[in-house]
XYZ file of C-alpha atoms in Angstrom:
99
model
C 0.000 0.000 0.000
C 1.529 3.341 -0.999
C 2.217 6.019 1.574
C -0.281 8.884 1.534
C 0.939 12.211 0.194
C 0.157 14.368 3.204
C 1.267 17.498 1.382
C -1.301 16.812 -1.331
C -3.984 16.176 1.314
C -3.305 19.638 2.752
C -2.905 21.250 -0.684
C 0.630 22.509 -0.078
C 4.010 21.982 -1.688
C 6.643 19.819 -0.010
C 8.671 23.014 0.420
C 5.871 24.761 2.348
C 6.767 26.476 5.602
C 5.245 25.345 8.894
C 3.105 28.500 8.848
C 1.807 27.673 5.348
C 1.014 24.123 6.454
C -0.820 25.369 9.548
C -2.800 27.875 7.491
C -3.804 25.210 4.953
C -4.791 22.854 7.767
C -6.974 25.461 9.461
C -8.709 26.342 6.209
C -9.463 22.706 5.344
C -10.382 21.707 8.904
C -12.869 24.543 9.034
C -14.262 23.605 5.608
C -14.749 19.894 6.434
C -15.428 20.037 10.190
C -18.127 17.459 11.078
C -20.048 20.010 13.157
C -20.638 21.984 9.966
C -21.678 18.860 8.009
C -23.735 16.663 10.351
C -24.343 13.232 8.868
C -21.966 13.775 5.933
C -19.685 10.730 6.057
C -17.501 12.019 3.213
C -16.801 15.265 5.066
C -16.039 13.310 8.252
C -13.566 11.079 6.403
C -11.927 14.072 4.747
C -11.646 15.756 8.158
C -9.918 12.651 9.573
C -7.540 12.572 6.608
C -6.715 16.277 7.068
C -6.009 15.738 10.780
C -3.835 12.717 10.041
C -1.821 14.712 7.506
C -1.404 17.667 9.846
C -0.394 15.439 12.760
C 2.608 14.388 10.675
C 3.698 17.341 8.534
C 2.560 19.901 11.095
C 5.142 18.518 13.543
C 8.711 19.391 12.504
C 10.279 16.174 13.818
C 7.628 13.869 12.336
C 7.777 15.831 9.088
C 11.510 15.175 8.770
C 10.944 11.439 9.324
C 8.074 11.441 6.827
C 10.179 13.252 4.229
C 12.936 10.649 4.687
C 10.417 7.817 4.309
C 10.792 6.683 7.920
C 7.108 6.887 8.877
C 4.670 3.975 8.959
C 1.259 4.331 7.292
C -0.252 5.406 10.605
C 2.207 8.279 10.963
C 4.319 6.458 13.510
C 8.039 5.932 13.270
C 7.931 2.714 15.281
C 7.144 1.965 18.903
C 7.673 4.896 21.231
C 6.866 4.103 24.877
C 6.812 7.828 25.635
C 4.591 8.816 22.702
C 0.999 9.928 22.912
C -2.219 8.923 21.223
C -0.965 8.057 17.733
C 0.112 11.582 16.939
C -3.285 13.118 17.557
C -3.772 15.817 20.118
C -6.771 17.775 21.287
C -4.722 20.950 21.369
C -5.174 23.185 18.387
C -8.742 22.253 17.497
C -10.180 25.273 19.263
C -8.134 27.667 17.202
C -9.238 26.421 13.765
C -12.182 28.782 13.973
C -10.048 31.751 15.073
C -9.242 32.765 11.516
């Protein structure tokens, strides 16, 4: 199974800055947020895909691993006993509407 192109998911170039990636994420997250599309399974799936992409390329360390091809399909670089929740975090979701 091929690795997802997280840059394509977010609509940015591989050379995008972290600020450009964050801006693209916020725009797409706001556009596809499930609260704005109740019952729309396609929007919910797109929202999950956007969050998955941002959890990798929005984090400088994970982005470097991803760019080197060191990430698994789930965005993990192997077992990390000190890691958290598969790369997903509740922080940041409140500010997607602060645009």
